[in-house]
């Protein structure tokens, strides 16, 4: 068995910094998504909007995912589909691209044309028993090449996958990475990252030979966990970076596990209160000049998102700094989403909670009692403890508004 050199999450982030734009970026530049490897050559894509797509996942892989996938696809399928979820809709929808093009938005917003945060999945290229997949979401293009295609490298045409940000190569034998045709195939695509996806643990990847074959100049990035952060802020690069991932998620130490669990419980408890509120109740403006319930949702979510994205961005610039905080003073405040109901505001809070855990591997090697990179907080532990308190404080303030004059009944 080939044992790759292990690297920490923080170091991997620094190595990948070479292929992203310098300086702080913001949410409008592209929300980050995660690519995750799982046993058997399965890969999942998790988006900031909360969509999860699983590719070539066996039944036992489902149990290992952070939550059940919204959609499973196989490279043996004939695909030209869209996975999306409009605001205020409880479940994600999986429809054909043709049907998506025909959609007419409804007045209540529960049906809308898929936007940039929709996952678009299309089978491309010649197929034997399986085809390559072209997947786009949040301004990122991902190309997935199955083992079947790698076994028939002579038939691979890069034009169908051109301009992919990430090229995922599934291999069942290390010799597949030494095929001379791969050099031209990858050159035609011009990916920024080539992610190697061995379908079994005993596949020997001769990484240096592969790197030389495709003309990559940067060192191969080898990681000891299964997650890679990607966003549209990836900069153009003349040569791709080769990346390997484990199939095991990063594990927190006991103290960080306890603090994260407490923060997530505080967020979850808050969601239970806000999810019951109607649009009118969320937009209620108290006569005493205090904030609306919706402001409290946006503020709690926005603080956690900003503080942790600052840390993550400092370590891995592929994750932008995301500042969705509302204006602090009531007269200056404008609703970010005045038509979202309580369930959607709760989902937004959960999305930030998921984001924080999804990229927590970047905290690897950081000391809880020291200041984290990019953070304004004196210590990482102080930030986590404040987030635990913060949800409870603002939720309690909101509950008091239920007794104020003019509170809507529904």
GROMACS .gro file of C-alpha atoms in nm, residues 55-366:
model
  312
   55UNK     CA    1  -2.129   1.079  -0.719
   56UNK     CA    2  -2.083   0.702  -0.755
   57UNK     CA    3  -2.161   0.648  -0.387
   58UNK     CA    4  -2.232   0.295  -0.262
   59UNK     CA    5  -2.501   0.233  -0.001
   60UNK     CA    6  -2.253   0.220   0.287
   61UNK     CA    7  -2.108   0.557   0.183
   62UNK     CA    8  -2.442   0.726   0.253
   63UNK     CA    9  -2.396   0.652   0.622
   64UNK     CA   10  -2.067   0.841   0.623
   65UNK     CA   11  -2.194   1.162   0.464
   66UNK     CA   12  -2.254   1.459   0.698
   67UNK     CA   13  -2.623   1.422   0.611
   68UNK     CA   14  -2.821   1.232   0.346
   69UNK     CA   15  -2.740   1.359  -0.003
   70UNK     CA   16  -3.007   1.561  -0.185
   71UNK     CA   17  -2.930   1.359  -0.497
   72UNK     CA   18  -2.722   1.056  -0.590
   73UNK     CA   19  -2.585   1.028  -0.943
   74UNK     CA   20  -2.378   0.765  -1.118
   75UNK     CA   21  -2.149   0.814  -1.414
   76UNK     CA   22  -2.341   0.532  -1.584
   77UNK     CA   23  -2.650   0.760  -1.590
   78UNK     CA   24  -2.738   0.983  -1.884
   79UNK     CA   25  -2.753   1.321  -1.715
   80UNK     CA   26  -2.849   1.675  -1.806
   81UNK     CA   27  -3.013   1.787  -1.483
   82UNK     CA   28  -3.034   2.063  -1.225
   83UNK     CA   29  -3.038   2.031  -0.845
   84UNK     CA   30  -3.172   2.341  -0.672
   85UNK     CA   31  -3.391   2.467  -0.390
   86UNK     CA   32  -3.578   2.799  -0.403
   87UNK     CA   33  -3.600   3.002  -0.079
   88UNK     CA   34  -3.890   2.898   0.146
   89UNK     CA   35  -3.904   2.552  -0.017
   90UNK     CA   36  -3.853   2.262   0.220
   91UNK     CA   37  -3.677   2.023  -0.017
   92UNK     CA   38  -3.433   2.039  -0.306
   93UNK     CA   39  -3.565   1.967  -0.654
   94UNK     CA   40  -3.400   1.746  -0.917
   95UNK     CA   41  -3.528   1.826  -1.265
   96UNK     CA   42  -3.406   1.803  -1.623
   97UNK     CA   43  -3.225   2.104  -1.766
   98UNK     CA   44  -3.499   2.134  -2.028
   99UNK     CA   45  -3.766   2.152  -1.758
  100UNK     CA   46  -3.561   2.411  -1.568
  101UNK     CA   47  -3.549   2.630  -1.878
  102UNK     CA   48  -3.929   2.619  -1.902
  103UNK     CA   49  -3.995   2.714  -1.540
  104UNK     CA   50  -4.205   3.023  -1.479
  105UNK     CA   51  -4.153   3.194  -1.140
  106UNK     CA   52  -4.455   3.206  -0.908
  107UNK     CA   53  -4.565   3.507  -0.705
  108UNK     CA   54  -4.497   3.336  -0.371
  109UNK     CA   55  -4.140   3.261  -0.474
  110UNK     CA   56  -4.172   2.888  -0.414
  111UNK     CA   57  -4.097   2.821  -0.778
  112UNK     CA   58  -3.820   3.010  -0.947
  113UNK     CA   59  -3.567   2.952  -1.218
  114UNK     CA   60  -3.250   2.796  -1.077
  115UNK     CA   61  -2.985   3.057  -0.999
  116UNK     CA   62  -2.608   3.052  -0.961
  117UNK     CA   63  -2.634   2.837  -0.648
  118UNK     CA   64  -2.800   2.552  -0.840
  119UNK     CA   65  -2.596   2.242  -0.922
  120UNK     CA   66  -2.599   2.166  -1.294
  121UNK     CA   67  -2.487   1.815  -1.389
  122UNK     CA   68  -2.430   1.694  -1.745
  123UNK     CA   69  -2.285   1.376  -1.896
  124UNK     CA   70  -2.024   1.459  -2.161
  125UNK     CA   71  -1.775   1.285  -2.387
  126UNK     CA   72  -1.774   0.936  -2.533
  127UNK     CA   73  -1.894   0.659  -2.305
  128UNK     CA   74  -1.818   0.292  -2.277
  129UNK     CA   75  -2.018   0.205  -1.966
  130UNK     CA   76  -1.984   0.550  -1.807
  131UNK     CA   77  -1.937   0.910  -1.913
  132UNK     CA   78  -1.753   1.207  -1.770
  133UNK     CA   79  -1.954   1.462  -1.574
  134UNK     CA   80  -1.948   1.839  -1.615
  135UNK     CA   81  -2.077   2.001  -1.295
  136UNK     CA   82  -2.120   2.374  -1.237
  137UNK     CA   83  -2.230   2.567  -0.928
  138UNK     CA   84  -2.151   2.906  -0.771
  139UNK     CA   85  -1.924   3.001  -1.060
  140UNK     CA   86  -1.713   2.685  -1.021
  141UNK     CA   87  -1.678   2.418  -1.291
  142UNK     CA   88  -1.591   2.063  -1.186
  143UNK     CA   89  -1.502   1.781  -1.425
  144UNK     CA   90  -1.539   1.424  -1.300
  145UNK     CA   91  -1.366   1.148  -1.498
  146UNK     CA   92  -1.472   0.792  -1.403
  147UNK     CA   93  -1.250   0.484  -1.405
  148UNK     CA   94  -1.417   0.357  -1.722
  149UNK     CA   95  -1.303   0.665  -1.912
  150UNK     CA   96  -0.951   0.647  -1.767
  151UNK     CA   97  -0.924   0.289  -1.891
  152UNK     CA   98  -0.996   0.416  -2.242
  153UNK     CA   99  -0.775   0.725  -2.235
  154UNK     CA  100  -0.735   0.725  -2.613
  155UNK     CA  101  -1.098   0.830  -2.641
  156UNK     CA  102  -1.076   1.115  -2.391
  157UNK     CA  103  -1.140   1.458  -2.539
  158UNK     CA  104  -1.063   1.754  -2.316
  159UNK     CA  105  -1.273   2.003  -2.513
  160UNK     CA  106  -1.597   1.885  -2.350
  161UNK     CA  107  -1.451   1.965  -2.007
  162UNK     CA  108  -1.257   2.277  -2.106
  163UNK     CA  109  -1.197   2.543  -1.841
  164UNK     CA  110  -1.283   2.316  -1.548
  165UNK     CA  111  -1.152   2.464  -1.224
  166UNK     CA  112  -1.110   2.118  -1.072
  167UNK     CA  113  -1.048   1.798  -1.269
  168UNK     CA  114  -1.118   1.479  -1.073
  169UNK     CA  115  -0.946   1.171  -1.215
  170UNK     CA  116  -1.076   0.837  -1.086
  171UNK     CA  117  -0.822   0.556  -1.116
  172UNK     CA  118  -0.827   0.182  -1.042
  173UNK     CA  119  -0.461   0.131  -1.133
  174UNK     CA  120  -0.170   0.370  -1.093
  175UNK     CA  121  -0.058   0.288  -1.448
  176UNK     CA  122  -0.362   0.479  -1.575
  177UNK     CA  123  -0.187   0.798  -1.465
  178UNK     CA  124   0.111   0.723  -1.690
  179UNK     CA  125  -0.083   0.711  -2.016
  180UNK     CA  126   0.076   0.952  -2.262
  181UNK     CA  127  -0.265   1.075  -2.380
  182UNK     CA  128  -0.331   1.233  -2.039
  183UNK     CA  129  -0.089   1.517  -2.102
  184UNK     CA  130  -0.284   1.646  -2.403
  185UNK     CA  131  -0.618   1.575  -2.236
  186UNK     CA  132  -0.532   1.786  -1.931
  187UNK     CA  133  -0.370   2.058  -2.142
  188UNK     CA  134  -0.694   2.092  -2.339
  189UNK     CA  135  -0.895   2.135  -2.019
  190UNK     CA  136  -0.651   2.370  -1.841
  191UNK     CA  137  -0.772   2.294  -1.488
  192UNK     CA  138  -0.641   2.482  -1.188
  193UNK     CA  139  -0.647   2.170  -0.969
  194UNK     CA  140  -0.618   1.801  -1.059
  195UNK     CA  141  -0.765   1.590  -0.778
  196UNK     CA  142  -0.665   1.224  -0.788
  197UNK     CA  143  -0.938   0.982  -0.685
  198UNK     CA  144  -0.815   0.622  -0.642
  199UNK     CA  145  -1.113   0.388  -0.608
  200UNK     CA  146  -0.933   0.153  -0.367
  201UNK     CA  147  -0.676   0.213  -0.094
  202UNK     CA  148  -0.414  -0.010  -0.255
  203UNK     CA  149  -0.381   0.191  -0.577
  204UNK     CA  150  -0.018   0.305  -0.601
  205UNK     CA  151  -0.004   0.663  -0.722
  206UNK     CA  152   0.337   0.757  -0.861
  207UNK     CA  153   0.274   1.122  -0.795
  208UNK     CA  154   0.603   1.270  -0.911
  209UNK     CA  155   0.589   1.087  -1.243
  210UNK     CA  156   0.232   1.206  -1.297
  211UNK     CA  157   0.325   1.563  -1.204
  212UNK     CA  158   0.609   1.557  -1.456
  213UNK     CA  159   0.388   1.400  -1.724
  214UNK     CA  160   0.134   1.684  -1.711
  215UNK     CA  161   0.396   1.955  -1.666
  216UNK     CA  162   0.284   2.068  -1.321
  217UNK     CA  163   0.553   2.279  -1.158
  218UNK     CA  164   0.421   2.305  -0.801
  219UNK     CA  165   0.473   2.028  -0.548
  220UNK     CA  166   0.196   1.772  -0.509
  221UNK     CA  167  -0.035   1.864  -0.219
  222UNK     CA  168  -0.103   1.554  -0.008
  223UNK     CA  169  -0.356   1.573   0.275
  224UNK     CA  170  -0.460   1.351   0.564
  225UNK     CA  171  -0.832   1.434   0.547
  226UNK     CA  172  -1.102   1.421   0.280
  227UNK     CA  173  -1.206   1.783   0.214
  228UNK     CA  174  -1.096   2.045  -0.038
  229UNK     CA  175  -1.231   2.402  -0.038
  230UNK     CA  176  -1.303   2.549  -0.382
  231UNK     CA  177  -1.454   2.878  -0.498
  232UNK     CA  178  -1.468   3.096  -0.806
  233UNK     CA  179  -1.189   3.307  -0.654
  234UNK     CA  180  -0.938   3.051  -0.783
  235UNK     CA  181  -0.692   3.246  -0.994
  236UNK     CA  182  -0.580   3.153  -1.343
  237UNK     CA  183  -0.265   2.944  -1.338
  238UNK     CA  184  -0.061   2.821  -1.636
  239UNK     CA  185  -0.002   2.481  -1.476
  240UNK     CA  186  -0.237   2.278  -1.254
  241UNK     CA  187  -0.167   2.179  -0.896
  242UNK     CA  188  -0.200   1.807  -0.820
  243UNK     CA  189  -0.390   1.728  -0.499
  244UNK     CA  190  -0.460   1.406  -0.311
  245UNK     CA  191  -0.714   1.362  -0.033
  246UNK     CA  192  -0.774   1.089   0.221
  247UNK     CA  193  -1.117   0.928   0.250
  248UNK     CA  194  -1.140   1.007   0.622
  249UNK     CA  195  -1.282   1.335   0.759
  250UNK     CA  196  -1.060   1.549   0.980
  251UNK     CA  197  -1.111   1.483   1.351
  252UNK     CA  198  -1.125   1.760   1.612
  253UNK     CA  199  -0.956   1.721   1.948
  254UNK     CA  200  -1.177   1.672   2.254
  255UNK     CA  201  -1.183   2.035   2.369
  256UNK     CA  202  -1.264   2.174   2.026
  257UNK     CA  203  -1.530   1.904   1.981
  258UNK     CA  204  -1.697   2.016   2.303
  259UNK     CA  205  -1.691   2.385   2.210
  260UNK     CA  206  -1.824   2.320   1.858
  261UNK     CA  207  -2.103   2.100   1.992
  262UNK     CA  208  -2.208   2.374   2.236
  263UNK     CA  209  -2.202   2.639   1.963
  264UNK     CA  210  -2.407   2.421   1.729
  265UNK     CA  211  -2.660   2.343   2.002
  266UNK     CA  212  -2.699   2.713   2.079
  267UNK     CA  213  -2.761   2.781   1.709
  268UNK     CA  214  -3.004   2.490   1.684
  269UNK     CA  215  -3.200   2.607   1.990
  270UNK     CA  216  -3.229   2.951   1.832
  271UNK     CA  217  -3.351   2.802   1.505
  272UNK     CA  218  -3.636   2.629   1.688
  273UNK     CA  219  -3.768   2.969   1.795
  274UNK     CA  220  -3.725   3.157   1.467
  275UNK     CA  221  -3.847   2.875   1.241
  276UNK     CA  222  -4.199   2.917   1.385
  277UNK     CA  223  -4.227   3.285   1.287
  278UNK     CA  224  -4.416   3.412   0.984
  279UNK     CA  225  -4.291   3.676   0.741
  280UNK     CA  226  -4.504   3.938   0.918
  281UNK     CA  227  -4.368   3.842   1.257
  282UNK     CA  228  -4.008   3.849   1.135
  283UNK     CA  229  -4.062   4.196   0.986
  284UNK     CA  230  -4.239   4.333   1.296
  285UNK     CA  231  -4.101   4.676   1.390
  286UNK     CA  232  -4.151   4.743   1.763
  287UNK     CA  233  -4.284   5.085   1.858
  288UNK     CA  234  -4.005   5.113   2.116
  289UNK     CA  235  -3.749   5.143   1.836
  290UNK     CA  236  -3.572   4.813   1.898
  291UNK     CA  237  -3.475   4.572   1.624
  292UNK     CA  238  -3.706   4.347   1.423
  293UNK     CA  239  -3.686   3.970   1.481
  294UNK     CA  240  -3.540   3.936   1.130
  295UNK     CA  241  -3.250   4.164   1.221
  296UNK     CA  242  -3.165   3.931   1.508
  297UNK     CA  243  -3.155   3.634   1.268
  298UNK     CA  244  -2.932   3.816   1.024
  299UNK     CA  245  -2.708   3.950   1.300
  300UNK     CA  246  -2.648   3.614   1.471
  301UNK     CA  247  -2.582   3.438   1.142
  302UNK     CA  248  -2.372   3.724   1.006
  303UNK     CA  249  -2.139   3.745   1.304
  304UNK     CA  250  -2.050   3.376   1.300
  305UNK     CA  251  -2.008   3.375   0.922
  306UNK     CA  252  -1.781   3.679   0.923
  307UNK     CA  253  -1.564   3.575   1.216
  308UNK     CA  254  -1.498   3.222   1.092
  309UNK     CA  255  -1.464   3.312   0.724
  310UNK     CA  256  -1.195   3.564   0.826
  311UNK     CA  257  -0.998   3.284   0.989
  312UNK     CA  258  -1.055   3.036   0.708
  313UNK     CA  259  -0.963   3.294   0.443
  314UNK     CA  260  -0.637   3.377   0.618
  315UNK     CA  261  -0.539   3.009   0.601
  316UNK     CA  262  -0.698   2.914   0.266
  317UNK     CA  263  -0.783   3.212   0.042
  318UNK     CA  264  -1.010   2.987  -0.167
  319UNK     CA  265  -1.263   3.066   0.106
  320UNK     CA  266  -1.365   3.433   0.075
  321UNK     CA  267  -1.434   3.663   0.367
  322UNK     CA  268  -1.814   3.674   0.381
  323UNK     CA  269  -1.975   3.972   0.551
  324UNK     CA  270  -2.356   3.951   0.554
  325UNK     CA  271  -2.397   4.152   0.873
  326UNK     CA  272  -2.692   4.393   0.879
  327UNK     CA  273  -2.652   4.760   0.969
  328UNK     CA  274  -2.626   4.793   1.345
  329UNK     CA  275  -2.872   5.077   1.413
  330UNK     CA  276  -3.246   5.016   1.355
  331UNK     CA  277  -3.303   5.330   1.139
  332UNK     CA  278  -3.024   5.220   0.902
  333UNK     CA  279  -3.129   4.857   0.875
  334UNK     CA  280  -3.286   4.709   0.561
  335UNK     CA  281  -3.414   4.353   0.534
  336UNK     CA  282  -3.176   4.130   0.340
  337UNK     CA  283  -3.460   3.895   0.245
  338UNK     CA  284  -3.796   4.047   0.346
  339UNK     CA  285  -3.993   3.757   0.196
  340UNK     CA  286  -3.810   3.473   0.371
  341UNK     CA  287  -4.021   3.292   0.628
  342UNK     CA  288  -3.895   3.171   0.964
  343UNK     CA  289  -3.800   2.829   0.834
  344UNK     CA  290  -3.575   2.983   0.569
  345UNK     CA  291  -3.409   3.217   0.816
  346UNK     CA  292  -3.346   2.911   1.034
  347UNK     CA  293  -3.197   2.732   0.733
  348UNK     CA  294  -2.968   3.030   0.677
  349UNK     CA  295  -2.845   2.997   1.034
  350UNK     CA  296  -2.793   2.625   0.980
  351UNK     CA  297  -2.605   2.691   0.657
  352UNK     CA  298  -2.354   2.899   0.850
  353UNK     CA  299  -2.327   2.633   1.118
  354UNK     CA  300  -2.258   2.374   0.846
  355UNK     CA  301  -2.007   2.606   0.678
  356UNK     CA  302  -1.813   2.642   1.003
  357UNK     CA  303  -1.791   2.267   1.060
  358UNK     CA  304  -1.731   2.188   0.691
  359UNK     CA  305  -1.409   2.388   0.684
  360UNK     CA  306  -1.307   2.338   1.046
  361UNK     CA  307  -1.017   2.123   0.924
  362UNK     CA  308  -0.841   2.454   0.861
  363UNK     CA  309  -0.824   2.498   1.239
  364UNK     CA  310  -0.589   2.200   1.258
  365UNK     CA  311  -0.278   2.291   1.454
  366UNK     CA  312  -0.421   2.615   1.598
   0.00000   0.00000   0.00000
